[in-house]
Amino acid sequence: MKLTLVAGDPESAPKNSPTLYKTDRGSWVVQGWVVDDPDALATLNLPNGETAVEIPDRMIQFFTNP
């Protein structure tokens, strides 16, 4: 998988995280804060091999094809 950096959170210091990447497979990789709230995870009902991350609303503007 080839990742292309799309954007880091411009309001996060010092590491620009959360971060969004576009892949060469027609998908996105999102780096964000680990969701570890048990009630939220139970609501998501995540299957094995999946996880959840949280990103701020201000990052949504970057979900476009670069």
Coordinates of C-alpha atoms in Angstrom, one line a residue:
M1 CA 0.0 0.0 0.0
K2 CA 1.3 3.4 -1.0
L3 CA 0.3 6.3 1.3
T4 CA 0.1 9.9 0.2
L5 CA 0.0 12.5 3.0
V6 CA -3.1 14.7 2.5
A7 CA -3.2 16.7 5.7
G8 CA -2.2 16.9 9.3
D9 CA -4.3 18.7 11.8
P10 CA -3.2 22.3 11.5
E11 CA -4.3 23.1 15.0
S12 CA -2.4 20.2 16.7
A13 CA 1.0 20.8 18.1
P14 CA 3.7 19.6 17.8
K15 CA 3.1 16.6 15.5
N16 CA 0.1 17.5 13.2
S17 CA -1.9 14.6 14.4
P18 CA -4.6 13.5 13.5
T19 CA -3.4 12.9 10.0
L20 CA -5.1 11.8 6.8
Y21 CA -3.6 9.8 4.0
K22 CA -4.9 8.7 0.6
T23 CA -3.9 5.2 -0.6
D24 CA -3.2 3.8 -4.0
R25 CA -6.1 1.4 -3.4
G26 CA -8.9 4.0 -3.6
S27 CA -9.2 4.3 0.2
W28 CA -8.1 6.4 3.1
V29 CA -5.9 5.8 6.2
V30 CA -6.8 8.0 9.2
Q31 CA -4.4 8.5 12.1
G32 CA -6.3 9.7 15.1
W33 CA -6.9 9.4 18.8
V34 CA -7.6 5.9 20.0
V35 CA -11.3 5.3 20.9
D36 CA -11.1 3.5 24.2
D37 CA -14.5 4.4 25.8
P38 CA -16.1 1.0 26.5
D39 CA -19.7 2.3 25.8
A40 CA -18.7 3.8 22.5
L41 CA -16.8 0.7 21.4
A42 CA -19.9 -1.5 22.3
T43 CA -22.1 0.7 20.2
L44 CA -19.7 0.3 17.2
N45 CA -19.6 -3.5 17.5
L46 CA -16.3 -3.7 15.8
P47 CA -15.4 -7.0 14.2
N48 CA -12.0 -8.6 14.7
G49 CA -9.2 -6.8 12.8
E50 CA -10.9 -3.4 13.0
T51 CA -10.4 -0.5 15.3
A52 CA -11.8 3.0 15.7
V53 CA -10.0 6.4 15.8
E54 CA -11.4 9.8 16.5
I55 CA -10.7 13.0 14.5
P56 CA -12.0 16.5 15.0
D57 CA -14.6 18.0 12.7
R58 CA -12.0 20.4 11.3
M59 CA -10.3 17.5 9.5
I60 CA -13.4 16.7 7.3
Q61 CA -12.5 19.4 4.8
F62 CA -9.4 17.4 3.8
F63 CA -11.5 14.3 2.6
T64 CA -11.1 15.1 -1.1
N65 CA -9.1 13.4 -3.8
P66 CA -5.7 15.1 -3.9

